Amino acid sequence: MFNNPNPQTSNSKWHKQLDKFVKENQQELAALFWGLWLENGNSQGTIGIDLKPHPHFVYCPQEAVEKLNERVEKRLQELLGIIDNNNPETEVLMIGIGQGEIKLIQFVPESSPRTCFERVNQDVDTLLELLEQKMIEQIAV
């Protein structure tokens, strides 16, 4: 009688876990975003969180996102516009990559990404290791 018409799928489960992870680690993610921006600008593409085989950071080259957009009948056009208009001085932008799905991760941290990077006071490699370990512990795929 009171069945949930939309039972939680494994896809929605990773979405919720990723949302929770991002919310709990905003300062560190903003610091990582800024550190990678300083190293590469947008030359490597957009930072992504690939959940398979285990959660880890990757780059999503612009060309690959554009090709994917073509394959899915331009349903990612809005995502491309968000990527093109991202302001790394004020907001963090990443792409979550799950089984057959992607999820936009975009937020404005309490402090600028630059300030987060200065506060965290860790190099990019250390931040990558720290955040990937936390993702492995908190996001079950």
PDB file of N, CA and C in Angstrom, residues 16-96:
ATOM      1  N   LYS A  16      23.789   9.925  -3.930  1.00  0.00           N
ATOM      2  CA  LYS A  16      23.630  10.418  -2.555  1.00  0.00           C
ATOM      3  C   LYS A  16      24.932  10.331  -1.780  1.00  0.00           C
ATOM      4  N   GLN A  17      25.669   9.234  -1.969  1.00  0.00           N
ATOM      5  CA  GLN A  17      26.949   9.091  -1.280  1.00  0.00           C
ATOM      6  C   GLN A  17      27.947  10.148  -1.752  1.00  0.00           C
ATOM      7  N   LEU A  18      27.960  10.400  -3.053  1.00  0.00           N
ATOM      8  CA  LEU A  18      28.860  11.412  -3.604  1.00  0.00           C
ATOM      9  C   LEU A  18      28.464  12.804  -3.101  1.00  0.00           C
ATOM     10  N   ASP A  19      27.171  13.097  -3.088  1.00  0.00           N
ATOM     11  CA  ASP A  19      26.699  14.392  -2.559  1.00  0.00           C
ATOM     12  C   ASP A  19      27.149  14.590  -1.112  1.00  0.00           C
ATOM     13  N   LYS A  20      26.996  13.544  -0.301  1.00  0.00           N
ATOM     14  CA  LYS A  20      27.391  13.610   1.106  1.00  0.00           C
ATOM     15  C   LYS A  20      28.905  13.821   1.212  1.00  0.00           C
ATOM     16  N   PHE A  21      29.673  13.083   0.431  1.00  0.00           N
ATOM     17  CA  PHE A  21      31.127  13.228   0.442  1.00  0.00           C
ATOM     18  C   PHE A  21      31.531  14.661   0.090  1.00  0.00           C
ATOM     19  N   VAL A  22      30.937  15.202  -0.956  1.00  0.00           N
ATOM     20  CA  VAL A  22      31.265  16.568  -1.384  1.00  0.00           C
ATOM     21  C   VAL A  22      30.911  17.565  -0.281  1.00  0.00           C
ATOM     22  N   LYS A  23      29.747  17.406   0.310  1.00  0.00           N
ATOM     23  CA  LYS A  23      29.321  18.334   1.367  1.00  0.00           C
ATOM     24  C   LYS A  23      30.277  18.288   2.555  1.00  0.00           C
ATOM     25  N   GLU A  24      30.716  17.095   2.936  1.00  0.00           N
ATOM     26  CA  GLU A  24      31.586  16.936   4.101  1.00  0.00           C
ATOM     27  C   GLU A  24      33.032  17.340   3.821  1.00  0.00           C
ATOM     28  N   ASN A  25      33.419  17.428   2.560  1.00  0.00           N
ATOM     29  CA  ASN A  25      34.819  17.686   2.210  1.00  0.00           C
ATOM     30  C   ASN A  25      34.970  18.886   1.277  1.00  0.00           C
ATOM     31  N   GLN A  26      34.076  19.857   1.397  1.00  0.00           N
ATOM     32  CA  GLN A  26      34.097  20.998   0.477  1.00  0.00           C
ATOM     33  C   GLN A  26      35.418  21.749   0.491  1.00  0.00           C
ATOM     34  N   GLN A  27      35.954  22.021   1.673  1.00  0.00           N
ATOM     35  CA  GLN A  27      37.183  22.809   1.731  1.00  0.00           C
ATOM     36  C   GLN A  27      38.335  22.059   1.063  1.00  0.00           C
ATOM     37  N   GLU A  28      38.466  20.767   1.336  1.00  0.00           N
ATOM     38  CA  GLU A  28      39.556  19.985   0.746  1.00  0.00           C
ATOM     39  C   GLU A  28      39.372  19.834  -0.761  1.00  0.00           C
ATOM     40  N   LEU A  29      38.133  19.640  -1.205  1.00  0.00           N
ATOM     41  CA  LEU A  29      37.871  19.539  -2.648  1.00  0.00           C
ATOM     42  C   LEU A  29      38.162  20.863  -3.346  1.00  0.00           C
ATOM     43  N   ALA A  30      37.779  21.962  -2.709  1.00  0.00           N
ATOM     44  CA  ALA A  30      38.070  23.273  -3.288  1.00  0.00           C
ATOM     45  C   ALA A  30      39.580  23.504  -3.340  1.00  0.00           C
ATOM     46  N   ALA A  31      40.290  23.075  -2.306  1.00  0.00           N
ATOM     47  CA  ALA A  31      41.746  23.209  -2.283  1.00  0.00           C
ATOM     48  C   ALA A  31      42.375  22.377  -3.397  1.00  0.00           C
ATOM     49  N   LEU A  32      41.914  21.146  -3.566  1.00  0.00           N
ATOM     50  CA  LEU A  32      42.428  20.297  -4.634  1.00  0.00           C
ATOM     51  C   LEU A  32      42.128  20.912  -5.999  1.00  0.00           C
ATOM     52  N   PHE A  33      40.905  21.366  -6.175  1.00  0.00           N
ATOM     53  CA  PHE A  33      40.504  22.002  -7.431  1.00  0.00           C
ATOM     54  C   PHE A  33      41.442  23.161  -7.765  1.00  0.00           C
ATOM     55  N   TRP A  34      41.720  24.010  -6.773  1.00  0.00           N
ATOM     56  CA  TRP A  34      42.576  25.164  -7.020  1.00  0.00           C
ATOM     57  C   TRP A  34      44.016  24.728  -7.312  1.00  0.00           C
ATOM     58  N   GLY A  35      44.509  23.769  -6.541  1.00  0.00           N
ATOM     59  CA  GLY A  35      45.862  23.281  -6.764  1.00  0.00           C
ATOM     60  C   GLY A  35      46.040  22.698  -8.159  1.00  0.00           C
ATOM     61  N   LEU A  36      45.065  21.924  -8.614  1.00  0.00           N
ATOM     62  CA  LEU A  36      45.132  21.359  -9.966  1.00  0.00           C
ATOM     63  C   LEU A  36      44.982  22.458 -11.012  1.00  0.00           C
ATOM     64  N   TRP A  37      44.162  23.460 -10.709  1.00  0.00           N
ATOM     65  CA  TRP A  37      44.005  24.593 -11.633  1.00  0.00           C
ATOM     66  C   TRP A  37      45.335  25.334 -11.789  1.00  0.00           C
ATOM     67  N   LEU A  38      46.043  25.529 -10.682  1.00  0.00           N
ATOM     68  CA  LEU A  38      47.341  26.201 -10.741  1.00  0.00           C
ATOM     69  C   LEU A  38      48.336  25.400 -11.584  1.00  0.00           C
ATOM     70  N   GLU A  39      48.276  24.079 -11.450  1.00  0.00           N
ATOM     71  CA  GLU A  39      49.214  23.221 -12.192  1.00  0.00           C
ATOM     72  C   GLU A  39      48.900  23.150 -13.678  1.00  0.00           C
ATOM     73  N   ASN A  40      47.609  23.062 -14.030  1.00  0.00           N
ATOM     74  CA  ASN A  40      47.237  22.746 -15.407  1.00  0.00           C
ATOM     75  C   ASN A  40      46.264  23.706 -16.069  1.00  0.00           C
ATOM     76  N   GLY A  41      45.669  24.631 -15.334  1.00  0.00           N
ATOM     77  CA  GLY A  41      44.599  25.434 -15.922  1.00  0.00           C
ATOM     78  C   GLY A  41      43.509  24.490 -16.398  1.00  0.00           C
ATOM     79  N   ASN A  42      42.959  24.751 -17.565  1.00  0.00           N
ATOM     80  CA  ASN A  42      41.953  23.823 -18.107  1.00  0.00           C
ATOM     81  C   ASN A  42      42.536  22.991 -19.247  1.00  0.00           C
ATOM     82  N   SER A  43      43.867  22.944 -19.340  1.00  0.00           N
ATOM     83  CA  SER A  43      44.510  22.225 -20.446  1.00  0.00           C
ATOM     84  C   SER A  43      44.239  20.723 -20.415  1.00  0.00           C
ATOM     85  N   GLN A  44      43.990  20.172 -19.238  1.00  0.00           N
ATOM     86  CA  GLN A  44      43.725  18.738 -19.119  1.00  0.00           C
ATOM     87  C   GLN A  44      42.235  18.406 -19.195  1.00  0.00           C
ATOM     88  N   GLY A  45      41.394  19.415 -19.072  1.00  0.00           N
ATOM     89  CA  GLY A  45      39.953  19.207 -19.061  1.00  0.00           C
ATOM     90  C   GLY A  45      39.391  19.458 -17.675  1.00  0.00           C
ATOM     91  N   THR A  46      38.220  18.930 -17.436  1.00  0.00           N
ATOM     92  CA  THR A  46      37.523  19.093 -16.164  1.00  0.00           C
ATOM     93  C   THR A  46      37.903  17.951 -15.232  1.00  0.00           C
ATOM     94  N   ILE A  47      38.078  18.255 -13.967  1.00  0.00           N
ATOM     95  CA  ILE A  47      38.393  17.217 -12.984  1.00  0.00           C
ATOM     96  C   ILE A  47      37.164  16.324 -12.825  1.00  0.00           C
ATOM     97  N   GLY A  48      37.401  15.033 -12.767  1.00  0.00           N
ATOM     98  CA  GLY A  48      36.319  14.080 -12.578  1.00  0.00           C
ATOM     99  C   GLY A  48      36.603  13.157 -11.414  1.00  0.00           C
ATOM    100  N   ILE A  49      35.541  12.584 -10.891  1.00  0.00           N
ATOM    101  CA  ILE A  49      35.640  11.535  -9.883  1.00  0.00           C
ATOM    102  C   ILE A  49      35.053  10.287 -10.526  1.00  0.00           C
ATOM    103  N   ASP A  50      35.915   9.354 -10.877  1.00  0.00           N
ATOM    104  CA  ASP A  50      35.507   8.098 -11.501  1.00  0.00           C
ATOM    105  C   ASP A  50      35.326   7.068 -10.390  1.00  0.00           C
ATOM    106  N   LEU A  51      34.160   6.464 -10.324  1.00  0.00           N
ATOM    107  CA  LEU A  51      33.854   5.544  -9.236  1.00  0.00           C
ATOM    108  C   LEU A  51      34.283   4.109  -9.503  1.00  0.00           C
ATOM    109  N   LYS A  52      34.689   3.797 -10.703  1.00  0.00           N
ATOM    110  CA  LYS A  52      35.082   2.421 -11.046  1.00  0.00           C
ATOM    111  C   LYS A  52      36.550   2.366 -11.410  1.00  0.00           C
ATOM    112  N   PRO A  53      37.284   1.375 -11.057  1.00  0.00           N
ATOM    113  CA  PRO A  53      36.905   0.236 -10.213  1.00  0.00           C
ATOM    114  C   PRO A  53      36.779   0.619  -8.740  1.00  0.00           C
ATOM    115  N   HIS A  54      37.390   1.736  -8.356  1.00  0.00           N
ATOM    116  CA  HIS A  54      37.235   2.325  -7.029  1.00  0.00           C
ATOM    117  C   HIS A  54      37.300   3.837  -7.209  1.00  0.00           C
ATOM    118  N   PRO A  55      36.726   4.614  -6.302  1.00  0.00           N
ATOM    119  CA  PRO A  55      36.713   6.069  -6.478  1.00  0.00           C
ATOM    120  C   PRO A  55      38.125   6.657  -6.595  1.00  0.00           C
ATOM    121  N   HIS A  56      38.332   7.430  -7.657  1.00  0.00           N
ATOM    122  CA  HIS A  56      39.611   8.099  -7.887  1.00  0.00           C
ATOM    123  C   HIS A  56      39.391   9.306  -8.790  1.00  0.00           C
ATOM    124  N   PHE A  57      40.355  10.212  -8.778  1.00  0.00           N
ATOM    125  CA  PHE A  57      40.266  11.418  -9.591  1.00  0.00           C
ATOM    126  C   PHE A  57      40.851  11.181 -10.975  1.00  0.00           C
ATOM    127  N   VAL A  58      40.211  11.797 -11.964  1.00  0.00           N
ATOM    128  CA  VAL A  58      40.665  11.725 -13.355  1.00  0.00           C
ATOM    129  C   VAL A  58      40.437  13.101 -13.974  1.00  0.00           C
ATOM    130  N   TYR A  59      40.981  13.274 -15.151  1.00  0.00           N
ATOM    131  CA  TYR A  59      40.633  14.447 -15.942  1.00  0.00           C
ATOM    132  C   TYR A  59      39.678  14.004 -17.041  1.00  0.00           C
ATOM    133  N   CYS A  60      38.696  14.834 -17.327  1.00  0.00           N
ATOM    134  CA  CYS A  60      37.752  14.605 -18.411  1.00  0.00           C
ATOM    135  C   CYS A  60      38.062  15.642 -19.491  1.00  0.00           C
ATOM    136  N   PRO A  61      38.844  15.246 -20.514  1.00  0.00           N
ATOM    137  CA  PRO A  61      39.195  16.208 -21.559  1.00  0.00           C
ATOM    138  C   PRO A  61      37.950  16.770 -22.247  1.00  0.00           C
ATOM    139  N   GLN A  62      37.999  18.033 -22.598  1.00  0.00           N
ATOM    140  CA  GLN A  62      36.878  18.709 -23.254  1.00  0.00           C
ATOM    141  C   GLN A  62      36.410  17.928 -24.486  1.00  0.00           C
ATOM    142  N   GLU A  63      37.364  17.458 -25.277  1.00  0.00           N
ATOM    143  CA  GLU A  63      37.030  16.721 -26.496  1.00  0.00           C
ATOM    144  C   GLU A  63      36.234  15.452 -26.186  1.00  0.00           C
ATOM    145  N   ALA A  64      36.577  14.765 -25.107  1.00  0.00           N
ATOM    146  CA  ALA A  64      35.850  13.544 -24.734  1.00  0.00           C
ATOM    147  C   ALA A  64      34.420  13.866 -24.298  1.00  0.00           C
ATOM    148  N   VAL A  65      34.245  14.956 -23.552  1.00  0.00           N
ATOM    149  CA  VAL A  65      32.901  15.358 -23.123  1.00  0.00           C
ATOM    150  C   VAL A  65      32.069  15.756 -24.344  1.00  0.00           C
ATOM    151  N   GLU A  66      32.683  16.449 -25.295  1.00  0.00           N
ATOM    152  CA  GLU A  66      31.973  16.837 -26.523  1.00  0.00           C
ATOM    153  C   GLU A  66      31.566  15.613 -27.341  1.00  0.00           C
ATOM    154  N   LYS A  67      32.444  14.621 -27.439  1.00  0.00           N
ATOM    155  CA  LYS A  67      32.105  13.388 -28.169  1.00  0.00           C
ATOM    156  C   LYS A  67      30.970  12.642 -27.475  1.00  0.00           C
ATOM    157  N   LEU A  68      31.029  12.589 -26.154  1.00  0.00           N
ATOM    158  CA  LEU A  68      29.946  11.941 -25.408  1.00  0.00           C
ATOM    159  C   LEU A  68      28.638  12.682 -25.653  1.00  0.00           C
ATOM    160  N   ASN A  69      28.673  13.987 -25.671  1.00  0.00           N
ATOM    161  CA  ASN A  69      27.482  14.795 -25.949  1.00  0.00           C
ATOM    162  C   ASN A  69      26.881  14.418 -27.306  1.00  0.00           C
ATOM    163  N   GLU A  70      27.721  14.234 -28.299  1.00  0.00           N
ATOM    164  CA  GLU A  70      27.241  13.825 -29.631  1.00  0.00           C
ATOM    165  C   GLU A  70      26.574  12.454 -29.578  1.00  0.00           C
ATOM    166  N   ARG A  71      27.180  11.525 -28.832  1.00  0.00           N
ATOM    167  CA  ARG A  71      26.646  10.156 -28.756  1.00  0.00           C
ATOM    168  C   ARG A  71      25.316  10.084 -28.022  1.00  0.00           C
ATOM    169  N   VAL A  72      25.061  11.042 -27.135  1.00  0.00           N
ATOM    170  CA  VAL A  72      23.808  11.028 -26.377  1.00  0.00           C
ATOM    171  C   VAL A  72      22.844  12.098 -26.880  1.00  0.00           C
ATOM    172  N   GLU A  73      22.916  12.361 -28.170  1.00  0.00           N
ATOM    173  CA  GLU A  73      21.982  13.258 -28.851  1.00  0.00           C
ATOM    174  C   GLU A  73      21.937  14.655 -28.217  1.00  0.00           C
ATOM    175  N   LYS A  74      23.102  15.161 -27.876  1.00  0.00           N
ATOM    176  CA  LYS A  74      23.285  16.530 -27.344  1.00  0.00           C
ATOM    177  C   LYS A  74      22.560  16.782 -26.024  1.00  0.00           C
ATOM    178  N   ARG A  75      22.362  15.734 -25.235  1.00  0.00           N
ATOM    179  CA  ARG A  75      21.715  15.900 -23.936  1.00  0.00           C
ATOM    180  C   ARG A  75      22.659  16.470 -22.880  1.00  0.00           C
ATOM    181  N   LEU A  76      23.938  16.617 -23.237  1.00  0.00           N
ATOM    182  CA  LEU A  76      24.904  17.195 -22.300  1.00  0.00           C
ATOM    183  C   LEU A  76      25.272  18.627 -22.665  1.00  0.00           C
ATOM    184  N   GLN A  77      24.493  19.224 -23.535  1.00  0.00           N
ATOM    185  CA  GLN A  77      24.776  20.585 -24.000  1.00  0.00           C
ATOM    186  C   GLN A  77      24.852  21.563 -22.833  1.00  0.00           C
ATOM    187  N   GLU A  78      23.948  21.417 -21.889  1.00  0.00           N
ATOM    188  CA  GLU A  78      23.936  22.304 -20.721  1.00  0.00           C
ATOM    189  C   GLU A  78      25.220  22.120 -19.909  1.00  0.00           C
ATOM    190  N   LEU A  79      25.650  20.869 -19.740  1.00  0.00           N
ATOM    191  CA  LEU A  79      26.895  20.589 -19.025  1.00  0.00           C
ATOM    192  C   LEU A  79      28.082  21.271 -19.708  1.00  0.00           C
ATOM    193  N   LEU A  80      28.122  21.201 -21.029  1.00  0.00           N
ATOM    194  CA  LEU A  80      29.208  21.858 -21.769  1.00  0.00           C
ATOM    195  C   LEU A  80      29.201  23.369 -21.523  1.00  0.00           C
ATOM    196  N   GLY A  81      28.023  23.962 -21.477  1.00  0.00           N
ATOM    197  CA  GLY A  81      27.923  25.393 -21.197  1.00  0.00           C
ATOM    198  C   GLY A  81      28.415  25.734 -19.797  1.00  0.00           C
ATOM    199  N   ILE A  82      28.099  24.881 -18.833  1.00  0.00           N
ATOM    200  CA  ILE A  82      28.560  25.108 -17.459  1.00  0.00           C
ATOM    201  C   ILE A  82      30.082  24.999 -17.398  1.00  0.00           C
ATOM    202  N   ILE A  83      30.641  24.008 -18.073  1.00  0.00           N
ATOM    203  CA  ILE A  83      32.095  23.845 -18.109  1.00  0.00           C
ATOM    204  C   ILE A  83      32.741  25.080 -18.740  1.00  0.00           C
ATOM    205  N   ASP A  84      32.193  25.520 -19.867  1.00  0.00           N
ATOM    206  CA  ASP A  84      32.764  26.677 -20.578  1.00  0.00           C
ATOM    207  C   ASP A  84      32.719  27.950 -19.745  1.00  0.00           C
ATOM    208  N   ASN A  85      31.729  28.079 -18.864  1.00  0.00           N
ATOM    209  CA  ASN A  85      31.551  29.311 -18.099  1.00  0.00           C
ATOM    210  C   ASN A  85      31.987  29.200 -16.645  1.00  0.00           C
ATOM    211  N   ASN A  86      32.687  28.119 -16.303  1.00  0.00           N
ATOM    212  CA  ASN A  86      33.163  27.946 -14.937  1.00  0.00           C
ATOM    213  C   ASN A  86      34.177  29.031 -14.577  1.00  0.00           C
ATOM    214  N   ASN A  87      34.034  29.582 -13.383  1.00  0.00           N
ATOM    215  CA  ASN A  87      34.981  30.575 -12.871  1.00  0.00           C
ATOM    216  C   ASN A  87      35.749  29.937 -11.716  1.00  0.00           C
ATOM    217  N   PRO A  88      36.956  29.427 -11.970  1.00  0.00           N
ATOM    218  CA  PRO A  88      37.706  28.730 -10.922  1.00  0.00           C
ATOM    219  C   PRO A  88      38.093  29.617  -9.741  1.00  0.00           C
ATOM    220  N   GLU A  89      38.021  30.917  -9.906  1.00  0.00           N
ATOM    221  CA  GLU A  89      38.332  31.834  -8.797  1.00  0.00           C
ATOM    222  C   GLU A  89      37.273  31.749  -7.693  1.00  0.00           C
ATOM    223  N   THR A  90      36.042  31.370  -8.068  1.00  0.00           N
ATOM    224  CA  THR A  90      34.951  31.413  -7.095  1.00  0.00           C
ATOM    225  C   THR A  90      34.205  30.099  -6.910  1.00  0.00           C
ATOM    226  N   GLU A  91      34.251  29.193  -7.899  1.00  0.00           N
ATOM    227  CA  GLU A  91      33.441  27.979  -7.793  1.00  0.00           C
ATOM    228  C   GLU A  91      34.241  26.741  -8.180  1.00  0.00           C
ATOM    229  N   VAL A  92      33.792  25.625  -7.648  1.00  0.00           N
ATOM    230  CA  VAL A  92      34.406  24.331  -7.917  1.00  0.00           C
ATOM    231  C   VAL A  92      33.503  23.577  -8.887  1.00  0.00           C
ATOM    232  N   LEU A  93      34.122  22.957  -9.886  1.00  0.00           N
ATOM    233  CA  LEU A  93      33.380  22.189 -10.875  1.00  0.00           C
ATOM    234  C   LEU A  93      34.094  20.862 -11.109  1.00  0.00           C
ATOM    235  N   MET A  94      33.356  19.783 -10.941  1.00  0.00           N
ATOM    236  CA  MET A  94      33.872  18.439 -11.185  1.00  0.00           C
ATOM    237  C   MET A  94      32.753  17.620 -11.813  1.00  0.00           C
ATOM    238  N   ILE A  95      33.124  16.473 -12.376  1.00  0.00           N
ATOM    239  CA  ILE A  95      32.147  15.571 -12.968  1.00  0.00           C
ATOM    240  C   ILE A  95      32.250  14.224 -12.261  1.00  0.00           C
ATOM    241  N   GLY A  96      31.146  13.756 -11.684  1.00  0.00           N
ATOM    242  CA  GLY A  96      31.094  12.420 -11.098  1.00  0.00           C
ATOM    243  C   GLY A  96      30.766  11.426 -12.203  1.00  0.00           C
TER     244      GLY A  96
END
